[in-house]
XYZ file of C-alpha atoms in Angstrom:
558
model
C -21.518 -46.765 -81.935
C -21.493 -44.470 -84.968
C -19.643 -45.232 -88.187
C -17.104 -42.556 -87.252
C -16.159 -44.255 -83.978
C -15.492 -47.661 -85.486
C -11.918 -46.861 -86.555
C -10.752 -44.191 -84.144
C -7.057 -43.303 -84.047
C -7.210 -42.003 -80.483
C -8.810 -39.222 -78.473
C -8.557 -35.449 -78.412
C -9.215 -33.060 -75.538
C -9.419 -29.249 -75.788
C -7.028 -27.228 -73.671
C -8.250 -24.161 -71.832
C -7.298 -20.891 -73.493
C -6.142 -22.409 -76.778
C -7.454 -21.874 -80.290
C -8.935 -25.332 -80.314
C -12.636 -24.841 -80.984
C -13.848 -27.399 -83.535
C -14.319 -25.998 -87.033
C -16.796 -27.312 -89.606
C -15.175 -30.046 -91.669
C -16.299 -28.639 -95.023
C -14.843 -25.143 -94.712
C -12.325 -25.366 -91.871
C -9.992 -28.012 -93.233
C -7.927 -25.955 -95.678
C -6.992 -23.312 -93.114
C -6.015 -26.043 -90.672
C -3.875 -27.764 -93.305
C -2.110 -24.470 -94.062
C -1.092 -24.025 -90.430
C 1.923 -26.259 -90.922
C 3.319 -25.924 -87.405
C 0.196 -27.468 -85.844
C -1.078 -31.053 -86.150
C -4.515 -31.389 -87.754
C -7.132 -33.632 -86.144
C -10.407 -34.769 -87.677
C -12.658 -35.540 -84.701
C -16.089 -37.041 -84.122
C -18.015 -34.002 -82.910
C -21.573 -35.018 -82.030
C -21.642 -37.575 -84.821
C -20.209 -35.169 -87.409
C -16.619 -34.733 -88.527
C -14.979 -31.500 -87.364
C -11.472 -30.028 -87.579
C -9.211 -28.945 -84.704
C -5.551 -27.924 -84.541
C -4.841 -27.292 -80.875
C -5.612 -29.166 -77.706
C -4.150 -32.411 -76.460
C -4.203 -35.683 -78.370
C -3.578 -39.237 -77.252
C -3.059 -41.697 -80.074
C -4.280 -45.249 -79.513
C -7.701 -46.685 -78.696
C -6.649 -47.688 -75.185
C -5.958 -44.082 -74.228
C -6.925 -43.064 -70.687
C -8.897 -40.215 -72.261
C -11.377 -42.622 -73.848
C -13.850 -42.307 -70.992
C -13.438 -38.555 -70.513
C -16.661 -36.665 -71.226
C -14.646 -33.732 -72.617
C -12.776 -35.959 -75.059
C -13.567 -36.514 -78.710
C -12.592 -39.467 -80.852
C -9.900 -38.827 -83.466
C -11.032 -40.074 -86.863
C -7.780 -39.079 -88.600
C -4.792 -36.853 -87.952
C -1.861 -35.275 -89.780
C 1.312 -34.241 -87.923
C 2.879 -30.823 -88.335
C 5.083 -30.521 -91.406
C 7.307 -27.417 -91.519
C 8.930 -26.748 -94.886
C 12.386 -27.477 -93.501
C 11.309 -31.030 -92.596
C 10.766 -31.985 -96.233
C 13.468 -34.008 -97.975
C 16.600 -35.574 -96.508
C 18.183 -34.022 -93.443
C 21.620 -35.344 -94.445
C 21.418 -33.559 -97.803
C 20.443 -30.255 -96.213
C 23.227 -30.489 -93.638
C 25.813 -31.438 -96.265
C 25.058 -28.342 -98.326
C 24.202 -25.980 -95.466
C 20.688 -25.221 -96.696
C 17.408 -24.906 -94.815
C 15.077 -26.174 -97.530
C 15.618 -29.148 -99.908
C 15.274 -27.119 -103.093
C 17.744 -26.335 -105.885
C 17.507 -23.928 -108.796
C 19.214 -25.979 -111.491
C 21.845 -24.621 -113.854
C 20.545 -23.361 -117.191
C 23.271 -22.583 -119.713
C 24.445 -19.201 -121.001
C 23.890 -17.645 -117.594
C 20.102 -18.091 -117.662
C 20.512 -19.303 -114.102
C 22.177 -16.003 -113.305
C 24.300 -14.790 -110.411
C 21.246 -12.835 -109.204
C 19.188 -16.028 -109.144
C 21.894 -17.944 -107.275
C 22.121 -15.143 -104.703
C 18.339 -15.028 -104.235
C 18.219 -18.766 -103.575
C 21.102 -18.651 -101.104
C 19.605 -15.751 -99.149
C 16.342 -17.672 -98.761
C 17.778 -20.914 -97.408
C 18.096 -22.788 -100.696
C 20.734 -23.347 -103.365
C 21.267 -22.314 -106.959
C 23.792 -23.374 -109.593
C 25.074 -20.704 -111.952
C 24.567 -21.717 -115.609
C 28.127 -21.628 -116.930
C 27.551 -23.807 -120.013
C 28.161 -21.996 -123.287
C 30.039 -19.106 -121.666
C 33.681 -18.166 -122.190
C 36.218 -18.859 -119.453
C 36.448 -15.150 -118.665
C 32.662 -14.897 -118.295
C 32.642 -17.926 -115.996
C 35.497 -16.505 -113.934
C 33.709 -13.171 -113.523
C 30.626 -15.008 -112.235
C 32.713 -17.027 -109.775
C 34.415 -13.918 -108.415
C 31.054 -12.152 -108.088
C 29.403 -15.019 -106.200
C 32.342 -15.569 -103.863
C 32.380 -11.884 -103.010
C 28.627 -11.587 -102.476
C 27.942 -14.899 -100.709
C 31.120 -16.284 -99.163
C 32.099 -12.946 -97.630
C 28.955 -12.987 -95.479
C 28.895 -14.307 -91.916
C 27.982 -17.077 -92.039
C 28.777 -17.698 -95.683
C 25.900 -18.777 -97.906
C 25.879 -21.861 -100.167
C 26.101 -21.699 -103.936
C 27.260 -23.815 -106.847
C 28.128 -23.678 -110.516
C 27.659 -25.969 -113.489
C 30.223 -28.203 -115.147
C 28.764 -29.420 -118.419
C 30.516 -32.151 -120.359
C 32.454 -30.726 -123.303
C 31.855 -33.317 -126.012
C 34.971 -33.619 -128.152
C 36.827 -30.915 -126.218
C 38.405 -32.377 -123.042
C 40.863 -29.476 -122.892
C 37.998 -27.032 -122.337
C 36.528 -29.249 -119.623
C 39.881 -29.384 -117.821
C 40.321 -25.628 -118.208
C 36.972 -25.034 -116.492
C 37.913 -27.431 -113.670
C 41.265 -25.679 -113.231
C 39.376 -22.403 -112.952
C 37.098 -23.827 -110.249
C 40.031 -25.246 -108.290
C 41.949 -21.981 -108.612
C 39.064 -20.052 -107.052
C 38.155 -22.696 -104.439
C 34.727 -23.438 -105.871
C 33.491 -26.249 -103.638
C 30.212 -27.362 -105.221
C 29.418 -28.157 -108.845
C 26.537 -29.625 -110.807
C 27.886 -32.226 -113.246
C 25.626 -32.411 -116.296
C 25.480 -34.148 -119.705
C 28.119 -36.733 -118.775
C 27.771 -40.238 -120.193
C 30.908 -41.459 -118.432
C 33.356 -40.274 -115.794
C 36.101 -38.045 -117.209
C 39.567 -37.131 -115.968
C 38.623 -33.498 -115.172
C 35.684 -34.728 -113.056
C 37.936 -37.029 -111.021
C 40.540 -34.289 -110.605
C 37.951 -31.863 -109.251
C 36.455 -34.406 -106.865
C 39.781 -35.534 -105.367
C 41.568 -32.212 -105.056
C 41.998 -31.420 -101.374
C 40.587 -34.681 -99.971
C 42.187 -35.565 -96.617
C 41.594 -37.243 -93.271
C 41.009 -35.168 -90.140
C 42.323 -35.810 -86.609
C 39.303 -37.994 -85.826
C 39.825 -40.235 -88.833
C 36.986 -38.782 -90.890
C 37.496 -38.285 -94.606
C 37.043 -34.643 -95.558
C 36.141 -34.041 -99.196
C 36.091 -30.274 -99.842
C 34.775 -30.508 -103.397
C 31.165 -31.657 -103.597
C 29.484 -32.780 -106.782
C 25.784 -33.174 -107.552
C 25.454 -35.296 -110.682
C 22.452 -34.815 -112.963
C 21.658 -38.050 -114.811
C 18.773 -39.911 -116.381
C 20.371 -43.292 -117.099
C 21.117 -46.083 -114.646
C 24.453 -46.962 -116.262
C 25.644 -43.385 -115.739
C 24.297 -43.229 -112.183
C 26.284 -46.365 -111.317
C 29.491 -44.584 -112.310
C 28.736 -41.543 -110.165
C 27.774 -43.666 -107.142
C 31.052 -45.624 -107.450
C 34.514 -44.495 -106.323
C 36.616 -42.724 -108.981
C 38.056 -45.090 -111.623
C 41.431 -46.327 -110.362
C 43.020 -45.908 -113.784
C 42.166 -42.192 -113.810
C 43.322 -41.787 -110.208
C 46.670 -43.334 -111.133
C 46.943 -41.099 -114.199
C 46.294 -37.965 -112.142
C 48.909 -39.045 -109.590
C 51.479 -39.712 -112.327
C 50.744 -36.260 -113.761
C 51.432 -34.727 -110.354
C 47.921 -33.276 -110.112
C 46.961 -35.138 -106.924
C 48.972 -36.270 -103.911
C 49.565 -39.805 -102.659
C 47.062 -39.230 -99.833
C 44.415 -37.980 -102.262
C 44.969 -41.041 -104.452
C 44.793 -43.400 -101.467
C 41.566 -41.937 -100.092
C 39.899 -41.874 -103.510
C 38.462 -45.386 -103.174
C 36.622 -44.483 -99.961
C 34.287 -41.921 -101.519
C 31.754 -41.882 -104.374
C 32.269 -39.642 -107.368
C 29.049 -37.885 -106.354
C 27.448 -38.090 -102.919
C 24.254 -36.659 -104.398
C 22.527 -37.453 -107.664
C 19.641 -35.703 -109.395
C 17.382 -38.071 -111.310
C 16.527 -35.960 -114.356
C 13.121 -36.827 -115.772
C 11.293 -35.027 -118.615
C 12.967 -31.621 -118.462
C 13.770 -28.620 -120.613
C 17.017 -28.623 -122.599
C 19.000 -31.873 -122.697
C 16.674 -34.687 -121.645
C 15.960 -38.353 -122.247
C 12.258 -37.637 -121.581
C 12.212 -40.181 -118.750
C 8.937 -40.416 -116.757
C 9.604 -39.296 -113.193
C 7.330 -41.911 -111.657
C 9.508 -44.672 -113.148
C 12.931 -43.011 -112.969
C 13.038 -41.873 -109.340
C 12.254 -45.238 -107.671
C 14.931 -46.888 -109.820
C 17.556 -44.317 -108.828
C 16.554 -44.522 -105.153
C 16.955 -48.293 -105.252
C 20.350 -47.860 -106.883
C 21.390 -45.465 -104.119
C 20.425 -48.031 -101.481
C 22.373 -50.710 -103.355
C 25.554 -48.638 -103.482
C 25.195 -47.435 -99.882
C 25.193 -51.074 -98.814
C 27.917 -52.124 -101.248
C 30.485 -49.470 -100.339
C 29.364 -48.422 -96.841
C 30.325 -44.820 -97.505
C 30.972 -42.472 -94.606
C 27.981 -40.342 -95.615
C 24.706 -41.556 -97.151
C 24.059 -41.222 -100.867
C 21.105 -38.982 -101.691
C 18.846 -38.875 -104.748
C 16.783 -35.846 -105.768
C 14.349 -35.313 -108.625
C 14.300 -32.865 -111.533
C 11.929 -32.636 -114.467
C 8.248 -31.883 -114.008
C 8.564 -30.109 -110.646
C 6.203 -27.161 -111.076
C 3.120 -27.620 -108.875
C 2.545 -28.445 -105.199
C 1.283 -31.884 -106.224
C 4.362 -32.789 -108.276
C 6.649 -31.438 -105.551
C 4.816 -33.434 -102.882
C 4.906 -36.540 -105.070
C 8.694 -36.282 -105.352
C 9.162 -36.100 -101.593
C 6.582 -38.812 -100.926
C 8.440 -41.147 -103.289
C 11.620 -40.535 -101.307
C 13.422 -37.674 -103.063
C 16.048 -36.034 -100.869
C 15.466 -32.735 -102.673
C 13.850 -31.271 -105.768
C 15.469 -29.308 -108.582
C 13.660 -26.908 -110.904
C 14.674 -25.335 -114.206
C 12.046 -24.315 -116.753
C 9.889 -22.393 -114.293
C 12.869 -20.405 -112.994
C 13.526 -19.082 -116.486
C 10.254 -17.157 -116.303
C 11.363 -15.395 -113.080
C 12.712 -11.858 -113.029
C 16.188 -12.927 -111.841
C 16.792 -15.186 -114.837
C 19.418 -14.130 -117.347
C 17.053 -13.916 -120.288
C 14.853 -11.333 -121.995
C 11.411 -10.075 -121.013
C 10.161 -11.382 -124.364
C 11.180 -14.923 -123.434
C 9.588 -14.609 -119.999
C 6.290 -13.601 -121.583
C 6.436 -16.463 -124.086
C 7.084 -18.914 -121.256
C 4.206 -17.477 -119.217
C 1.820 -18.236 -122.098
C 3.003 -21.819 -122.575
C 0.775 -24.830 -122.109
C 1.941 -28.387 -121.531
C 1.756 -29.369 -125.209
C 3.727 -26.324 -126.394
C 7.116 -28.073 -126.368
C 9.104 -30.092 -128.904
C 12.424 -31.897 -129.247
C 15.028 -30.246 -131.487
C 18.671 -30.944 -132.453
C 21.230 -29.726 -129.911
C 24.081 -27.407 -130.825
C 26.704 -29.079 -128.644
C 26.197 -32.674 -129.856
C 24.582 -32.004 -133.227
C 26.437 -34.627 -135.256
C 25.441 -37.557 -133.017
C 21.761 -36.592 -133.066
C 21.451 -35.311 -129.500
C 18.319 -33.272 -128.863
C 17.012 -30.645 -126.475
C 13.440 -29.934 -125.402
C 12.350 -26.428 -126.359
C 9.331 -24.164 -126.509
C 7.599 -24.377 -129.888
C 4.872 -21.790 -129.280
C 5.802 -18.403 -130.736
C 8.994 -19.597 -132.443
C 10.010 -21.660 -135.490
C 13.255 -22.908 -133.974
C 12.355 -26.583 -133.538
C 11.111 -26.877 -137.139
C 14.142 -25.097 -138.585
C 16.623 -27.032 -136.449
C 15.066 -30.322 -137.565
C 15.432 -29.266 -141.197
C 19.128 -28.462 -140.729
C 19.753 -31.858 -139.181
C 17.898 -33.575 -142.028
C 20.137 -31.770 -144.530
C 23.261 -32.745 -142.592
C 22.244 -36.418 -142.541
C 21.370 -36.566 -146.241
C 24.001 -34.438 -148.015
C 27.794 -34.581 -148.081
C 28.232 -30.823 -148.414
C 26.165 -27.670 -148.674
C 26.798 -27.321 -152.416
C 25.015 -30.624 -153.094
C 21.826 -29.429 -151.380
C 19.087 -28.519 -153.931
C 19.241 -24.847 -154.866
C 15.728 -24.075 -153.620
C 16.535 -25.446 -150.160
C 19.933 -23.698 -150.093
C 18.229 -20.403 -150.847
C 15.705 -20.938 -148.048
C 18.464 -21.769 -145.556
C 20.519 -18.724 -146.491
C 17.641 -16.233 -146.636
C 15.462 -17.373 -143.726
C 17.757 -19.308 -141.389
C 21.254 -17.884 -141.750
C 20.183 -14.488 -143.129
C 23.489 -14.464 -145.018
C 25.260 -16.587 -147.598
C 26.718 -19.884 -146.456
C 30.259 -18.630 -147.074
C 29.656 -15.455 -145.071
C 28.454 -17.565 -142.157
C 31.420 -19.872 -142.575
C 33.811 -16.927 -142.156
C 32.102 -16.026 -138.857
C 32.123 -19.651 -137.726
C 35.779 -20.007 -138.677
C 36.707 -16.966 -136.593
C 34.886 -18.427 -133.585
C 36.595 -21.824 -133.741
C 40.043 -20.279 -134.234
C 39.691 -19.105 -130.649
C 37.532 -21.917 -129.255
C 38.795 -25.146 -130.847
C 41.216 -25.127 -133.776
C 40.861 -28.912 -134.205
C 37.336 -28.424 -135.527
C 38.678 -26.210 -138.331
C 41.411 -28.673 -139.214
C 38.790 -31.373 -139.636
C 36.517 -29.075 -141.660
C 39.314 -28.394 -144.167
C 39.275 -32.022 -145.278
C 35.606 -32.783 -144.596
C 33.041 -30.456 -146.248
C 30.227 -32.219 -144.425
C 31.815 -31.281 -141.109
C 32.160 -27.720 -142.389
C 28.419 -27.719 -143.033
C 27.813 -29.098 -139.533
C 29.852 -26.302 -137.948
C 27.832 -23.621 -139.749
C 24.581 -25.282 -138.716
C 25.855 -25.601 -135.136
C 26.638 -21.901 -135.213
C 22.989 -21.147 -136.020
C 21.801 -23.473 -133.252
C 24.185 -21.963 -130.728
C 23.347 -18.366 -131.601
C 19.607 -19.045 -131.447
C 19.687 -19.315 -127.656
C 21.656 -16.070 -127.440
C 19.127 -14.276 -129.663
C 16.367 -15.282 -127.268
C 18.384 -14.224 -124.227
C 19.065 -10.842 -125.831
C 15.464 -10.514 -127.015
C 16.622 -9.732 -130.566
C 13.362 -8.756 -132.355
C 14.820 -9.503 -135.796
C 15.348 -13.121 -134.760
C 12.057 -13.736 -132.947
C 11.188 -16.789 -135.076
C 14.604 -18.338 -134.350
C 14.451 -18.171 -130.556
C 15.692 -21.344 -128.885
C 14.022 -21.455 -125.463
C 14.727 -24.517 -123.332
C 11.486 -25.627 -121.753
C 9.710 -28.750 -120.514
C 5.967 -29.459 -120.151
C 6.225 -28.483 -116.487
C 6.080 -24.847 -117.630
C 2.491 -25.298 -118.790
C 1.517 -27.005 -115.541
C 3.048 -24.135 -113.568
C 1.164 -21.510 -115.599
C -2.087 -23.357 -114.979
C -1.412 -23.475 -111.230
C -0.548 -19.778 -110.833
C -3.360 -18.468 -113.077
C -5.355 -15.871 -111.161
C -2.684 -15.485 -108.467
C -0.018 -12.818 -108.017
C 2.476 -15.144 -109.751
C 0.545 -15.116 -113.025
C 2.367 -11.964 -114.158
C 6.038 -12.459 -114.945
C 7.043 -9.222 -113.220
C 5.911 -10.786 -109.926
C 7.747 -14.058 -110.404
C 10.697 -14.118 -108.043
C 12.592 -17.380 -107.858
C 12.461 -17.652 -104.048
C 8.737 -16.819 -103.969
C 8.082 -19.568 -106.501
C 10.238 -22.084 -104.629
C 8.767 -21.429 -101.190
C 5.213 -21.543 -102.529
C 5.920 -24.923 -104.107
C 7.344 -26.259 -100.849
C 4.488 -24.760 -98.827
C 1.937 -26.268 -101.191
C 3.753 -29.613 -101.075
C 3.445 -29.696 -97.285
C -0.286 -28.963 -97.529
C -0.775 -31.661 -100.195
C 1.158 -34.165 -98.128
C -0.883 -33.507 -94.999
C -4.122 -33.795 -96.968
C -2.858 -37.104 -98.327
C -2.175 -38.394 -94.824
C -5.788 -37.701 -93.868
C -7.119 -39.250 -97.068
C -5.089 -42.401 -96.495
C -6.785 -42.902 -93.136
C -10.095 -43.451 -94.877
C -11.444 -39.900 -94.814
C -13.148 -38.524 -97.917
C -12.001 -34.918 -98.026
C -14.185 -32.041 -99.258
C -13.695 -30.914 -102.864
C -10.641 -28.666 -103.106
C -9.143 -29.809 -99.810
C -5.365 -29.724 -100.044
C -5.436 -27.472 -103.098
C -3.304 -24.404 -102.676
C -2.983 -21.205 -104.694
C 0.233 -19.147 -104.381
C 0.392 -16.509 -101.651
C 2.875 -13.709 -100.982
C 5.757 -14.502 -98.642
C 4.400 -12.416 -95.762
C 1.263 -14.534 -95.629
C 3.203 -17.736 -96.251
C 5.551 -17.074 -93.334
C 2.543 -16.239 -91.140
C 1.200 -19.760 -91.608
C 4.638 -21.237 -90.901
C 5.011 -19.510 -87.514
C 3.961 -21.673 -84.537
C 0.667 -20.834 -82.785
C -0.783 -18.785 -85.663
């Protein structure tokens, strides 16, 4: 008995006329792993390990094939793993997608209508980045997507962002009213620390029971969170106090109020790890298991009609990280930073090139425009821009001075000449004009609080900095605010030397499908490794390929 035959998994027999000739273990394994529709068998071939993908296999040592002279012992095997088998089936069915992959919403339309369409037409889902846009801009995007995707037969899935409007609940409700008006049935809820009235209103509008007694909830919500205390709120039914308030306001019916306690606020939740933009810098390997456990707890506690699902965002940028997410139990993955470097993103070519040069250490945390006063931060690219340094300086000034006039003259001059590129009062006039339209309450507060006036001017700089980068304004190159996580550097390292290295070749669906394809290969290699087989160097490693070649490997019998 050889060492190989001591722990056999079963026996394999070649079938006549099939592509089942044993291949050398050292150079035949990667091709076999890439043929996702076929199981991979490592067999004992004359005392040496060999690779086969066809034939007939019987798993179990007591197989009747064990005494067959044409049979070979199976040392290890990996089942087929088509891309559509990754993730949670219930999640894919709920959202009518083929693959468990989402292009996450990036504000100011960076996740553009073109990106959302590309994802939908390739069996995935995208969320339009509505944060930071005016109501008219958001409405135009909604009309465009409904026309281009819902008018098709069958209609294709899409979603849009609802970002929490800190200090401006009227704006949040206005956005929700817009979504309800246009029958937008899927949103990504982001930056929420607690459930709000507009969120509950959106979730409950239209809920009813069908003839078979099933609760139908037309409006779906995928919450993006990084804290357990927030996840608990989204996995719970809507707060009864808010339900009662909505009913008293006449915004929901008695049936909608009654059924509210039978559903969670969000059936699906994205555990957001170390990501670009708003982030708590949570490590994915710690965050995801905690959120999965929480989902199990609330499934058992409330016995919802449909299972709760948890996906992962933050750090998804290589086949290995994608595979790790699914192997830990993620129902789906969500990407952001890497999509910004794709041609469909709503940003400038200059930004795409800067992102394509980024390495993992080329990111920093900087004060956020939308929650500046409370010290909220966003993760941004620091290579090729001074934004993070300048934003930090503005926040330091805000924390240490009661008004702009009390700031030392030398620092005031630097802020006006290099940051604002205008006098403070000139910038205040522009800021004042903006808030007269956007939120008059901010101006009323600024009249009696010069420190708040200073904060509004600084917030104006922070807010405009992302628009300068999107527009590719060359005069503001050093002020570009580019949301980015360390995953961007990992992605650039992975695609180096492939067709995806150049930004003009980066299409969001090509990137997504290559990540899923690579994840399937990594997973199958891991299955073999975990059966005690030392794989050759490079086995399971995958470099991006064009979609024609990728689909070739996904077709059965190739």
